[in-house]
Structure formats: C-alpha cells, structure tokens
C-alpha cells in the first residue's frame, strides 16, 4: 500500500496541520482504516496497552490501535455488565456499528474485563480474536523466552490472516521502521519537556495518537515534517507550572479534557497512549527479531499499572518521571471503574506525600463533555502553587 492514507496535513502551515490532525483523530468513521481496506489491505485491531505492531506490519497488515471512542454503546451495552470501564464498551461498539472493520482482533489480560473482551468479541465476529499473554512475571529468567514463543504464536495467526509468511528479514525491516518512529517520539517528548510552550499537551497527544491509525512509515514522514516546524515556533514562555499527567495508560481522556489542562499548565510528561511509546530504546536488528522484540519489552520499556516488574516499582518510576521532567506537581487521574489505575493511586499518593510533591486528583471517562468544574478546581490548585 503506497498511497498515503492521510494527506490533509501536507503543505499546510503548522497550526492548520494540527487542525487537520485533530479532525482526523476525532472522526469516528476512521477514514484512514476505510481507505486502507478500500485499497485491499487488511487490518489487525489491538486493544490497550502494548502490542508488538512490528509483527503485523511485517505481514503487510495495518495495526490499528483500538482505544475506545466518544460513542454511545448502543449495540455493545447488551454484551457487558453495568459496572465496567467505558473503553471496553465503546471499543466493541466501533466494530458492532461497523465504524471500523477488522480482519483480526487482539486483546490482553491487563485486567479481568480486558481478558474477557477477546471472548465477547469472538462471539460477535467471524474473524480471529486472540489474547496475547504478556509475561506476568517480568523478573523470571524465562520471561524473554516465554514471550518470544508467544510472539511466534501470534505471528502464525497473523500469517494466516495475511495469507503470507513473515521472514526474519521482513521483521527486521519493520523493526527498523519502528525504531525510527521511537526516535521521533522521543524527540517529540523532548520538546514537551524542554520547551513545553512550543507544543501543548493536546497537540502532542494528537501527533502520537495518529500513529495508531496510519502505517508507521507515514507517521514517520509526518513527524519528520512537523517536529522541526514545532521547534521553530516563535511562541513565548508563559507563567505556568510544569506537571506530569498520570493515569492515561488504557482508557483515554477526551481531547478537550487534555486541552483544558493545557490552558492552565505545561504537561511536560505523561503516560497517555504509553503502549505506542512502551519501548524506550531502539530494538536490536541483529539476531532473532522475535527474541529482540521480547527482550525489549522486558528490558527497554516504560512502566504501567498493567505490567508487574519488581525492578520498576510504579511509585518510584512516577517520582523519576516527575524529577526527569523537572515538574513541580502531578495530576493523578484514573478512568471510572478502572481497577488497575485506581489501585496504583494509593501507592502514588504515599510516594508523592513522602517527597513533598503537590498533586491534583481527578477521575475521567472518555465520553465526558463538560470540564468547567474540573477546570476551576485545577486553576485553584495551580494558583496555590504559583503563589505559595
């Protein structure tokens, strides 16, 4: 597939390019996925948090990040119980309403609800629905070998959907494409940390999120064009506090909520869409590519409430994220009904209290539409820091 799926940003001034990116991200008909399928391509949908997209990419498929949406679960409500997070229902709704058509779906046992999503999805669609079992004990000496074999199992399923074999060279080429993307995303977050007045939180979010909707080569091309333009902006630094946003690892806050936060503060780091940025260094190209991907997941990765690694205590990692970003405070949030996120908040609060770092606690749901009350509370919090 050589025809670009998303061209509206090309040749536009930076602000207009950002506008086109936002329009695409908020289009619940997912036109890039439709164009891919109209061109004869196949799509693998993968649920939060992390998925080794390189394997699907190497098979010539489009990896599509299933991250829910601001849609009413008209069809999906009857497939689930009442007390579940919104992202499960809205993700299934996208498929049931045919806003998104897939050829394969993969979820993960990141929580009880997500583990059951594969079975619920599979009862409603004829295509393969898989669960990718990432290692529960990342500290085990056998973890990398286990995960390498799990990736091989996934690869065989993807090959059946694609109708072709994936060679080691195919995988290495895809890993190289994604290594380039990882470097560009690191550059994007460096701008956020070092000169946050040049790139607002909502603009950065949009640039990252689009990577889950288009081929990664196309995403690389877009970032290569827009990041230098962003770095060259004449924006002036404002009197805003620097903070870290924590709690966006699975269900995503509405873009308008992120924009609301950006009006009061500089968000200099976050865990939004962390799965697309999970591997923080380049993956090795020499040797067994599946083994290299597995090793990178364990040894070269970020942190999340859904990965259990004794070397990366979540509260310690949050403090490091705050220190490294030179942040003055943190926003601790969680999606409604999100057990992993709410459980981690307890440890986060104790750690922040111990370090004397101010924090703002909030809760969100992807279908929220009003933010005035939170904005007032956040402004009060910010003023208490600015004038203390």
mmCIF file of C-alpha atoms in Angstrom:
data_model
loop_
_atom_site.group_PDB
_atom_site.id
_atom_site.type_symbol
_atom_site.label_atom_id
_atom_site.label_comp_id
_atom_site.label_asym_id
_atom_site.label_seq_id
_atom_site.Cartn_x
_atom_site.Cartn_y
_atom_site.Cartn_z
ATOM 1 C CA UNK A 1 0.000 0.000 0.000
ATOM 2 C CA UNK A 2 1.882 3.066 -1.271
ATOM 3 C CA UNK A 3 -0.879 5.711 -1.450
ATOM 4 C CA UNK A 4 -0.827 7.783 1.758
ATOM 5 C CA UNK A 5 -3.893 7.349 3.946
ATOM 6 C CA UNK A 6 -3.719 10.837 5.472
ATOM 7 C CA UNK A 7 -2.669 13.763 3.304
ATOM 8 C CA UNK A 8 -4.681 16.693 4.660
ATOM 9 C CA UNK A 9 -1.734 17.975 6.741
ATOM 10 C CA UNK A 10 0.657 18.190 3.807
ATOM 11 C CA UNK A 11 1.718 21.631 2.624
ATOM 12 C CA UNK A 12 -0.152 23.396 5.425
ATOM 13 C CA UNK A 13 1.139 25.894 7.989
ATOM 14 C CA UNK A 14 1.732 24.240 11.340
ATOM 15 C CA UNK A 15 -1.475 25.359 13.056
ATOM 16 C CA UNK A 16 -3.550 24.207 10.087
ATOM 17 C CA UNK A 17 -1.694 20.886 10.037
ATOM 18 C CA UNK A 18 -2.514 20.395 13.736
ATOM 19 C CA UNK A 19 -6.146 21.213 12.971
ATOM 20 C CA UNK A 20 -6.269 18.534 10.267
ATOM 21 C CA UNK A 21 -4.695 16.037 12.670
ATOM 22 C CA UNK A 22 -7.318 16.789 15.309
ATOM 23 C CA UNK A 23 -10.085 16.432 12.738
ATOM 24 C CA UNK A 24 -8.801 13.003 11.777
ATOM 25 C CA UNK A 25 -8.401 11.874 15.375
ATOM 26 C CA UNK A 26 -11.956 12.878 16.272
ATOM 27 C CA UNK A 27 -13.548 11.389 13.141
ATOM 28 C CA UNK A 28 -15.387 8.339 14.457
ATOM 29 C CA UNK A 29 -15.690 6.879 10.956
ATOM 30 C CA UNK A 30 -11.908 6.279 10.940
ATOM 31 C CA UNK A 31 -11.341 7.231 7.291
ATOM 32 C CA UNK A 32 -7.723 6.030 7.214
ATOM 33 C CA UNK A 33 -8.791 2.491 8.119
ATOM 34 C CA UNK A 34 -11.519 2.618 5.484
ATOM 35 C CA UNK A 35 -9.059 3.794 2.840
ATOM 36 C CA UNK A 36 -6.666 1.007 3.750
ATOM 37 C CA UNK A 37 -9.394 -1.596 3.350
ATOM 38 C CA UNK A 38 -10.702 0.005 0.163
ATOM 39 C CA UNK A 39 -7.212 -0.450 -1.242
ATOM 40 C CA UNK A 40 -7.338 -4.179 -0.493
ATOM 41 C CA UNK A 41 -5.433 -4.066 2.785
ATOM 42 C CA UNK A 42 -6.236 -5.995 5.959
ATOM 43 C CA UNK A 43 -6.392 -4.626 9.489
ATOM 44 C CA UNK A 44 -5.373 -6.014 12.885
ATOM 45 C CA UNK A 45 -7.086 -4.229 15.740
ATOM 46 C CA UNK A 46 -5.240 -4.372 19.057
ATOM 47 C CA UNK A 47 -6.578 -3.299 22.416
ATOM 48 C CA UNK A 48 -4.659 -1.393 25.062
ATOM 49 C CA UNK A 49 -1.942 -1.290 26.345
ATOM 50 C CA UNK A 50 1.021 -2.742 24.388
ATOM 51 C CA UNK A 51 1.092 -4.759 21.184
ATOM 52 C CA UNK A 52 4.143 -5.681 19.045
ATOM 53 C CA UNK A 53 2.946 -3.887 15.940
ATOM 54 C CA UNK A 54 6.122 -4.815 14.079
ATOM 55 C CA UNK A 55 4.800 -8.355 13.559
ATOM 56 C CA UNK A 56 1.575 -7.194 11.886
ATOM 57 C CA UNK A 57 3.471 -4.542 9.928
ATOM 58 C CA UNK A 58 5.915 -7.150 8.621
ATOM 59 C CA UNK A 59 2.969 -9.165 7.284
ATOM 60 C CA UNK A 60 1.678 -6.174 5.329
ATOM 61 C CA UNK A 61 -1.263 -5.534 7.664
ATOM 62 C CA UNK A 62 -2.322 -2.224 9.204
ATOM 63 C CA UNK A 63 -2.039 -2.324 13.011
ATOM 64 C CA UNK A 64 -4.956 -0.264 14.360
ATOM 65 C CA UNK A 65 -4.919 0.951 17.966
ATOM 66 C CA UNK A 66 -8.317 0.131 19.486
ATOM 67 C CA UNK A 67 -8.566 2.773 22.220
ATOM 68 C CA UNK A 68 -12.303 3.349 22.546
ATOM 69 C CA UNK A 69 -14.107 6.451 21.333
ATOM 70 C CA UNK A 70 -16.681 9.040 22.287
ATOM 71 C CA UNK A 71 -19.623 6.996 21.031
ATOM 72 C CA UNK A 72 -22.725 5.673 22.729
ATOM 73 C CA UNK A 73 -22.607 1.906 23.246
ATOM 74 C CA UNK A 74 -25.966 1.331 21.561
ATOM 75 C CA UNK A 75 -25.113 -2.235 20.476
ATOM 76 C CA UNK A 76 -22.318 -3.085 22.917
ATOM 77 C CA UNK A 77 -24.193 -2.345 26.162
ATOM 78 C CA UNK A 78 -26.109 -5.603 25.947
ATOM 79 C CA UNK A 79 -22.847 -7.593 25.693
ATOM 80 C CA UNK A 80 -21.433 -6.413 29.030
ATOM 81 C CA UNK A 81 -22.387 -5.904 32.630
ATOM 82 C CA UNK A 82 -23.046 -2.445 34.029
ATOM 83 C CA UNK A 83 -20.010 -1.793 36.204
ATOM 84 C CA UNK A 84 -17.225 -1.765 33.644
ATOM 85 C CA UNK A 85 -14.983 0.926 32.239
ATOM 86 C CA UNK A 86 -16.248 2.763 29.197
ATOM 87 C CA UNK A 87 -13.410 1.826 26.839
ATOM 88 C CA UNK A 88 -14.461 -1.828 26.649
ATOM 89 C CA UNK A 89 -17.964 -0.972 25.521
ATOM 90 C CA UNK A 90 -17.031 1.813 23.133
ATOM 91 C CA UNK A 91 -14.298 -0.283 21.515
ATOM 92 C CA UNK A 92 -16.717 -3.120 20.790
ATOM 93 C CA UNK A 93 -19.308 -0.580 19.665
ATOM 94 C CA UNK A 94 -16.937 0.657 16.954
ATOM 95 C CA UNK A 95 -16.888 -2.847 15.472
ATOM 96 C CA UNK A 96 -20.569 -3.692 16.012
ATOM 97 C CA UNK A 97 -21.652 -0.432 14.389
ATOM 98 C CA UNK A 98 -19.210 -1.090 11.508
ATOM 99 C CA UNK A 99 -17.403 2.181 12.044
ATOM 100 C CA UNK A 100 -14.292 0.003 11.983
ATOM 101 C CA UNK A 101 -13.982 -3.284 10.112
ATOM 102 C CA UNK A 102 -11.177 -5.602 11.169
ATOM 103 C CA UNK A 103 -9.660 -8.856 9.952
ATOM 104 C CA UNK A 104 -8.257 -9.822 13.354
ATOM 105 C CA UNK A 105 -8.553 -8.583 16.920
ATOM 106 C CA UNK A 106 -6.064 -8.985 19.761
ATOM 107 C CA UNK A 107 -6.587 -8.107 23.421
ATOM 108 C CA UNK A 108 -4.561 -8.659 26.580
ATOM 109 C CA UNK A 109 -5.297 -9.849 30.132
ATOM 110 C CA UNK A 110 -4.422 -6.485 31.654
ATOM 111 C CA UNK A 111 -7.499 -6.772 33.881
ATOM 112 C CA UNK A 112 -10.421 -9.163 34.241
ATOM 113 C CA UNK A 113 -12.600 -7.156 31.905
ATOM 114 C CA UNK A 114 -9.995 -6.882 29.149
ATOM 115 C CA UNK A 115 -9.217 -10.598 29.410
ATOM 116 C CA UNK A 116 -12.872 -11.382 28.738
ATOM 117 C CA UNK A 117 -13.050 -8.916 25.860
ATOM 118 C CA UNK A 118 -11.498 -11.420 23.450
ATOM 119 C CA UNK A 119 -14.252 -13.983 24.078
ATOM 120 C CA UNK A 120 -17.011 -11.379 23.852
ATOM 121 C CA UNK A 121 -15.535 -10.036 20.623
ATOM 122 C CA UNK A 122 -15.119 -13.540 19.223
ATOM 123 C CA UNK A 123 -18.784 -14.385 19.768
ATOM 124 C CA UNK A 124 -19.804 -11.465 17.600
ATOM 125 C CA UNK A 125 -17.398 -11.660 14.659
ATOM 126 C CA UNK A 126 -16.153 -14.434 12.345
ATOM 127 C CA UNK A 127 -12.511 -13.304 12.210
ATOM 128 C CA UNK A 128 -9.796 -14.470 14.650
ATOM 129 C CA UNK A 129 -9.916 -12.916 18.123
ATOM 130 C CA UNK A 130 -6.830 -13.596 20.190
ATOM 131 C CA UNK A 131 -5.469 -12.931 23.648
ATOM 132 C CA UNK A 132 -1.781 -12.035 23.748
ATOM 133 C CA UNK A 133 -0.400 -13.231 27.073
ATOM 134 C CA UNK A 134 2.424 -10.900 28.013
ATOM 135 C CA UNK A 135 4.548 -12.279 30.891
ATOM 136 C CA UNK A 136 3.044 -11.765 34.336
ATOM 137 C CA UNK A 137 6.453 -12.169 35.969
ATOM 138 C CA UNK A 138 8.836 -9.979 34.031
ATOM 139 C CA UNK A 139 11.606 -10.814 36.525
ATOM 140 C CA UNK A 140 11.672 -14.519 35.707
ATOM 141 C CA UNK A 141 14.800 -15.707 33.837
ATOM 142 C CA UNK A 142 12.401 -17.450 31.424
ATOM 143 C CA UNK A 143 10.310 -14.343 30.682
ATOM 144 C CA UNK A 144 12.044 -13.377 27.435
ATOM 145 C CA UNK A 145 11.984 -16.941 26.091
ATOM 146 C CA UNK A 146 8.338 -17.321 27.023
ATOM 147 C CA UNK A 147 7.433 -14.032 25.341
ATOM 148 C CA UNK A 148 9.454 -14.853 22.236
ATOM 149 C CA UNK A 149 7.389 -18.036 21.857
ATOM 150 C CA UNK A 150 4.155 -16.142 22.487
ATOM 151 C CA UNK A 151 5.127 -13.683 19.748
ATOM 152 C CA UNK A 152 5.813 -16.650 17.439
ATOM 153 C CA UNK A 153 2.305 -17.962 18.133
ATOM 154 C CA UNK A 154 0.880 -14.533 17.358
ATOM 155 C CA UNK A 155 2.943 -14.367 14.179
ATOM 156 C CA UNK A 156 1.492 -17.655 12.931
ATOM 157 C CA UNK A 157 -2.034 -16.329 13.415
ATOM 158 C CA UNK A 158 -1.170 -13.093 11.646
ATOM 159 C CA UNK A 159 0.357 -15.025 8.753
ATOM 160 C CA UNK A 160 -2.916 -16.911 8.285
ATOM 161 C CA UNK A 161 -4.833 -13.642 8.101
ATOM 162 C CA UNK A 162 -2.290 -12.068 5.747
ATOM 163 C CA UNK A 163 -2.036 -15.146 3.556
ATOM 164 C CA UNK A 164 1.754 -14.980 3.539
ATOM 165 C CA UNK A 165 4.758 -15.956 5.617
ATOM 166 C CA UNK A 166 6.743 -13.396 7.584
ATOM 167 C CA UNK A 167 10.501 -13.835 7.297
ATOM 168 C CA UNK A 168 13.141 -12.656 9.748
ATOM 169 C CA UNK A 169 14.216 -10.045 7.203
ATOM 170 C CA UNK A 170 10.623 -8.791 6.991
ATOM 171 C CA UNK A 171 10.625 -8.383 10.756
ATOM 172 C CA UNK A 172 13.987 -6.619 10.782
ATOM 173 C CA UNK A 173 12.752 -4.119 8.189
ATOM 174 C CA UNK A 174 9.660 -3.423 10.277
ATOM 175 C CA UNK A 175 11.690 -3.081 13.457
ATOM 176 C CA UNK A 176 13.875 -0.511 11.674
ATOM 177 C CA UNK A 177 10.768 1.480 10.695
ATOM 178 C CA UNK A 178 9.528 1.400 14.282
ATOM 179 C CA UNK A 179 12.964 2.264 15.666
ATOM 180 C CA UNK A 180 12.822 5.422 13.585
ATOM 181 C CA UNK A 181 9.337 6.118 14.944
ATOM 182 C CA UNK A 182 10.527 5.588 18.510
ATOM 183 C CA UNK A 183 13.330 8.099 17.955
ATOM 184 C CA UNK A 184 10.876 10.660 16.576
ATOM 185 C CA UNK A 185 8.504 10.174 19.505
ATOM 186 C CA UNK A 186 11.430 10.665 21.889
ATOM 187 C CA UNK A 187 12.165 13.902 20.037
ATOM 188 C CA UNK A 188 8.529 14.949 20.399
ATOM 189 C CA UNK A 189 8.612 14.345 24.157
ATOM 190 C CA UNK A 190 11.928 16.166 24.431
ATOM 191 C CA UNK A 191 10.206 19.258 23.026
ATOM 192 C CA UNK A 192 7.423 18.794 25.603
ATOM 193 C CA UNK A 193 9.895 18.577 28.467
ATOM 194 C CA UNK A 194 12.400 21.226 27.434
ATOM 195 C CA UNK A 195 10.225 23.832 25.687
ATOM 196 C CA UNK A 196 6.590 22.979 26.544
ATOM 197 C CA UNK A 197 5.374 26.393 25.383
ATOM 198 C CA UNK A 198 6.136 25.243 21.832
ATOM 199 C CA UNK A 199 3.939 22.132 21.969
ATOM 200 C CA UNK A 200 0.759 21.961 24.026
ATOM 201 C CA UNK A 201 -0.401 18.730 25.652
ATOM 202 C CA UNK A 202 -3.300 18.282 23.227
ATOM 203 C CA UNK A 203 -1.103 18.913 20.179
ATOM 204 C CA UNK A 204 1.424 16.346 21.372
ATOM 205 C CA UNK A 205 -1.338 13.846 22.082
ATOM 206 C CA UNK A 206 -2.752 14.199 18.585
ATOM 207 C CA UNK A 207 0.640 13.648 16.974
ATOM 208 C CA UNK A 208 1.189 10.456 18.970
ATOM 209 C CA UNK A 209 -2.336 9.063 18.584
ATOM 210 C CA UNK A 210 -2.366 9.290 14.802
ATOM 211 C CA UNK A 211 0.431 6.727 14.785
ATOM 212 C CA UNK A 212 -2.166 4.125 15.748
ATOM 213 C CA UNK A 213 -4.278 4.901 12.678
ATOM 214 C CA UNK A 214 -1.840 5.019 9.775
ATOM 215 C CA UNK A 215 1.176 2.991 8.592
ATOM 216 C CA UNK A 216 4.206 3.837 10.676
ATOM 217 C CA UNK A 217 6.223 4.929 7.616
ATOM 218 C CA UNK A 218 3.568 7.571 7.008
ATOM 219 C CA UNK A 219 3.622 8.592 10.655
ATOM 220 C CA UNK A 220 7.407 8.949 10.461
ATOM 221 C CA UNK A 221 7.110 11.205 7.438
ATOM 222 C CA UNK A 222 4.556 13.393 9.210
ATOM 223 C CA UNK A 223 6.651 13.719 12.372
ATOM 224 C CA UNK A 224 9.793 14.465 10.365
ATOM 225 C CA UNK A 225 7.944 17.362 8.737
ATOM 226 C CA UNK A 226 6.036 18.766 11.715
ATOM 227 C CA UNK A 227 8.539 18.450 14.577
ATOM 228 C CA UNK A 228 11.105 20.884 13.082
ATOM 229 C CA UNK A 229 8.256 23.328 12.396
ATOM 230 C CA UNK A 230 7.165 22.957 16.020
ATOM 231 C CA UNK A 231 10.675 23.549 17.341
ATOM 232 C CA UNK A 232 10.882 26.737 15.251
ATOM 233 C CA UNK A 233 7.668 28.273 16.618
ATOM 234 C CA UNK A 234 8.018 31.837 17.941
ATOM 235 C CA UNK A 235 5.812 31.075 20.992
ATOM 236 C CA UNK A 236 6.798 32.821 24.217
ATOM 237 C CA UNK A 237 7.098 31.078 27.568
ATOM 238 C CA UNK A 238 4.138 31.725 29.883
ATOM 239 C CA UNK A 239 3.834 31.707 33.656
ATOM 240 C CA UNK A 240 2.505 28.155 34.005
ATOM 241 C CA UNK A 241 3.535 25.356 36.311
ATOM 242 C CA UNK A 242 5.133 22.205 34.951
ATOM 243 C CA UNK A 243 3.345 18.979 35.793
ATOM 244 C CA UNK A 244 3.130 15.302 34.909
ATOM 245 C CA UNK A 245 -0.149 13.644 33.940
ATOM 246 C CA UNK A 246 -0.504 10.071 35.207
ATOM 247 C CA UNK A 247 -3.453 7.754 34.562
ATOM 248 C CA UNK A 248 -3.900 7.628 30.784
ATOM 249 C CA UNK A 249 -2.355 4.211 30.147
ATOM 250 C CA UNK A 250 -5.573 2.499 28.948
ATOM 251 C CA UNK A 251 -8.837 4.417 28.601
ATOM 252 C CA UNK A 252 -8.068 7.822 27.135
ATOM 253 C CA UNK A 253 -9.350 11.144 28.426
ATOM 254 C CA UNK A 254 -11.284 13.251 25.926
ATOM 255 C CA UNK A 255 -9.092 15.509 23.837
ATOM 256 C CA UNK A 256 -10.997 18.520 25.174
ATOM 257 C CA UNK A 257 -10.026 17.499 28.712
ATOM 258 C CA UNK A 258 -6.352 17.460 27.745
ATOM 259 C CA UNK A 259 -6.824 20.843 26.098
ATOM 260 C CA UNK A 260 -8.456 22.157 29.285
ATOM 261 C CA UNK A 261 -5.458 21.071 31.358
ATOM 262 C CA UNK A 262 -3.085 22.640 28.834
ATOM 263 C CA UNK A 263 -4.723 26.036 29.334
ATOM 264 C CA UNK A 264 -3.581 26.090 32.971
ATOM 265 C CA UNK A 265 -0.323 24.123 32.952
ATOM 266 C CA UNK A 266 2.526 22.759 30.937
ATOM 267 C CA UNK A 267 2.183 18.965 30.780
ATOM 268 C CA UNK A 268 5.852 18.056 30.463
ATOM 269 C CA UNK A 269 5.405 14.273 30.590
ATOM 270 C CA UNK A 270 2.593 11.746 30.804
ATOM 271 C CA UNK A 271 1.573 8.128 30.309
ATOM 272 C CA UNK A 272 -1.022 8.861 27.635
ATOM 273 C CA UNK A 273 -1.044 6.131 24.984
ATOM 274 C CA UNK A 274 2.014 4.655 26.649
ATOM 275 C CA UNK A 275 1.626 1.474 24.604
ATOM 276 C CA UNK A 276 2.661 3.342 21.458
ATOM 277 C CA UNK A 277 5.784 4.520 23.321
ATOM 278 C CA UNK A 278 6.317 1.455 25.504
ATOM 279 C CA UNK A 279 9.773 0.549 24.208
ATOM 280 C CA UNK A 280 12.028 3.467 25.078
ATOM 281 C CA UNK A 281 15.166 2.488 23.146
ATOM 282 C CA UNK A 282 15.895 1.040 19.730
ATOM 283 C CA UNK A 283 15.287 -2.683 19.307
ATOM 284 C CA UNK A 284 18.317 -4.668 18.150
ATOM 285 C CA UNK A 285 18.313 -5.600 14.457
ATOM 286 C CA UNK A 286 20.887 -8.380 14.551
ATOM 287 C CA UNK A 287 19.910 -11.892 15.599
ATOM 288 C CA UNK A 288 16.464 -13.346 16.228
ATOM 289 C CA UNK A 289 13.969 -10.477 15.700
ATOM 290 C CA UNK A 290 11.219 -12.017 17.839
ATOM 291 C CA UNK A 291 13.684 -12.544 20.669
ATOM 292 C CA UNK A 292 14.851 -8.955 20.268
ATOM 293 C CA UNK A 293 11.279 -7.665 20.496
ATOM 294 C CA UNK A 294 10.635 -9.805 23.561
ATOM 295 C CA UNK A 295 13.813 -8.637 25.266
ATOM 296 C CA UNK A 296 12.989 -5.004 24.503
ATOM 297 C CA UNK A 297 9.523 -5.385 26.041
ATOM 298 C CA UNK A 298 11.108 -6.527 29.289
ATOM 299 C CA UNK A 299 14.433 -4.673 29.396
ATOM 300 C CA UNK A 300 13.906 -1.470 27.380
ATOM 301 C CA UNK A 301 10.419 -0.472 28.399
ATOM 302 C CA UNK A 302 8.460 2.107 30.323
ATOM 303 C CA UNK A 303 6.156 1.253 33.225
ATOM 304 C CA UNK A 304 2.428 0.823 33.671
ATOM 305 C CA UNK A 305 -0.048 -0.466 36.277
ATOM 306 C CA UNK A 306 -0.653 -3.445 33.993
ATOM 307 C CA UNK A 307 2.934 -4.709 33.962
ATOM 308 C CA UNK A 308 4.351 -6.325 37.093
ATOM 309 C CA UNK A 309 8.103 -5.814 37.315
ATOM 310 C CA UNK A 310 9.781 -5.639 40.716
ATOM 311 C CA UNK A 311 12.632 -3.652 39.187
ATOM 312 C CA UNK A 312 10.179 -0.889 38.295
ATOM 313 C CA UNK A 313 8.019 -0.052 41.326
ATOM 314 C CA UNK A 314 5.316 2.195 39.927
ATOM 315 C CA UNK A 315 5.597 4.851 42.617
ATOM 316 C CA UNK A 316 9.380 5.031 42.184
ATOM 317 C CA UNK A 317 9.007 5.307 38.412
ATOM 318 C CA UNK A 318 6.462 8.111 38.775
ATOM 319 C CA UNK A 319 8.814 10.069 41.011
ATOM 320 C CA UNK A 320 11.597 9.575 38.447
ATOM 321 C CA UNK A 321 9.279 10.759 35.679
ATOM 322 C CA UNK A 322 8.493 13.895 37.658
ATOM 323 C CA UNK A 323 12.162 14.548 38.520
ATOM 324 C CA UNK A 324 13.423 13.924 34.989
ATOM 325 C CA UNK A 325 10.820 16.289 33.544
ATOM 326 C CA UNK A 326 11.607 18.944 36.188
ATOM 327 C CA UNK A 327 7.915 19.005 37.024
ATOM 328 C CA UNK A 328 6.559 20.874 40.036
ATOM 329 C CA UNK A 329 3.418 18.799 40.514
ATOM 330 C CA UNK A 330 1.399 15.886 39.229
ATOM 331 C CA UNK A 331 -2.129 15.191 38.067
ATOM 332 C CA UNK A 332 -3.174 11.748 39.283
ATOM 333 C CA UNK A 333 -6.206 10.505 37.462
ATOM 334 C CA UNK A 334 -7.939 7.269 36.589
ATOM 335 C CA UNK A 335 -10.757 6.207 34.334
ATOM 336 C CA UNK A 336 -14.013 5.402 36.090
ATOM 337 C CA UNK A 337 -14.255 1.707 37.019
ATOM 338 C CA UNK A 338 -10.555 1.144 36.199
ATOM 339 C CA UNK A 339 -9.292 -1.210 38.894
ATOM 340 C CA UNK A 340 -5.570 -1.184 37.920
ATOM 341 C CA UNK A 341 -5.484 2.596 37.747
ATOM 342 C CA UNK A 342 -7.351 3.178 40.995
ATOM 343 C CA UNK A 343 -5.260 0.622 42.876
ATOM 344 C CA UNK A 344 -1.994 2.285 41.871
ATOM 345 C CA UNK A 345 -3.218 5.684 43.033
ATOM 346 C CA UNK A 346 -2.828 4.609 46.664
ATOM 347 C CA UNK A 347 0.895 3.901 46.223
ATOM 348 C CA UNK A 348 1.329 7.068 44.153
ATOM 349 C CA UNK A 349 -0.249 9.242 46.845
ATOM 350 C CA UNK A 350 2.004 7.855 49.576
ATOM 351 C CA UNK A 351 5.112 8.384 47.428
ATOM 352 C CA UNK A 352 4.191 11.945 46.475
ATOM 353 C CA UNK A 353 3.371 12.832 50.070
ATOM 354 C CA UNK A 354 6.724 11.449 51.186
ATOM 355 C CA UNK A 355 8.566 13.503 48.555
ATOM 356 C CA UNK A 356 6.526 16.636 49.238
ATOM 357 C CA UNK A 357 5.302 16.862 45.640
ATOM 358 C CA UNK A 358 1.898 18.563 45.203
ATOM 359 C CA UNK A 359 -0.732 16.588 43.319
ATOM 360 C CA UNK A 360 -4.214 17.041 41.903
ATOM 361 C CA UNK A 361 -6.539 14.018 41.955
ATOM 362 C CA UNK A 362 -9.195 13.586 39.328
ATOM 363 C CA UNK A 363 -11.301 10.998 37.519
ATOM 364 C CA UNK A 364 -12.398 10.884 33.906
ATOM 365 C CA UNK A 365 -14.455 8.976 31.398
ATOM 366 C CA UNK A 366 -13.871 9.029 27.669
ATOM 367 C CA UNK A 367 -17.398 10.269 26.948
ATOM 368 C CA UNK A 368 -17.158 13.320 29.240
ATOM 369 C CA UNK A 369 -18.241 16.541 27.520
ATOM 370 C CA UNK A 370 -18.136 19.189 30.257
ATOM 371 C CA UNK A 371 -14.984 20.206 32.106
ATOM 372 C CA UNK A 372 -15.842 23.528 33.757
ATOM 373 C CA UNK A 373 -15.870 22.162 37.320
ATOM 374 C CA UNK A 374 -12.530 20.402 36.889
ATOM 375 C CA UNK A 375 -11.031 23.486 35.244
ATOM 376 C CA UNK A 376 -11.958 25.660 38.217
ATOM 377 C CA UNK A 377 -10.502 23.133 40.654
ATOM 378 C CA UNK A 378 -7.311 22.817 38.616
ATOM 379 C CA UNK A 379 -6.896 26.595 38.374
ATOM 380 C CA UNK A 380 -7.223 26.813 42.166
ATOM 381 C CA UNK A 381 -4.605 24.092 42.546
ATOM 382 C CA UNK A 382 -2.236 25.854 40.165
ATOM 383 C CA UNK A 383 -2.664 29.198 41.920
ATOM 384 C CA UNK A 384 -1.924 27.587 45.275
ATOM 385 C CA UNK A 385 1.466 26.511 43.872
ATOM 386 C CA UNK A 386 2.236 29.715 41.988
ATOM 387 C CA UNK A 387 1.532 31.949 44.967
ATOM 388 C CA UNK A 388 2.763 29.737 47.806
#
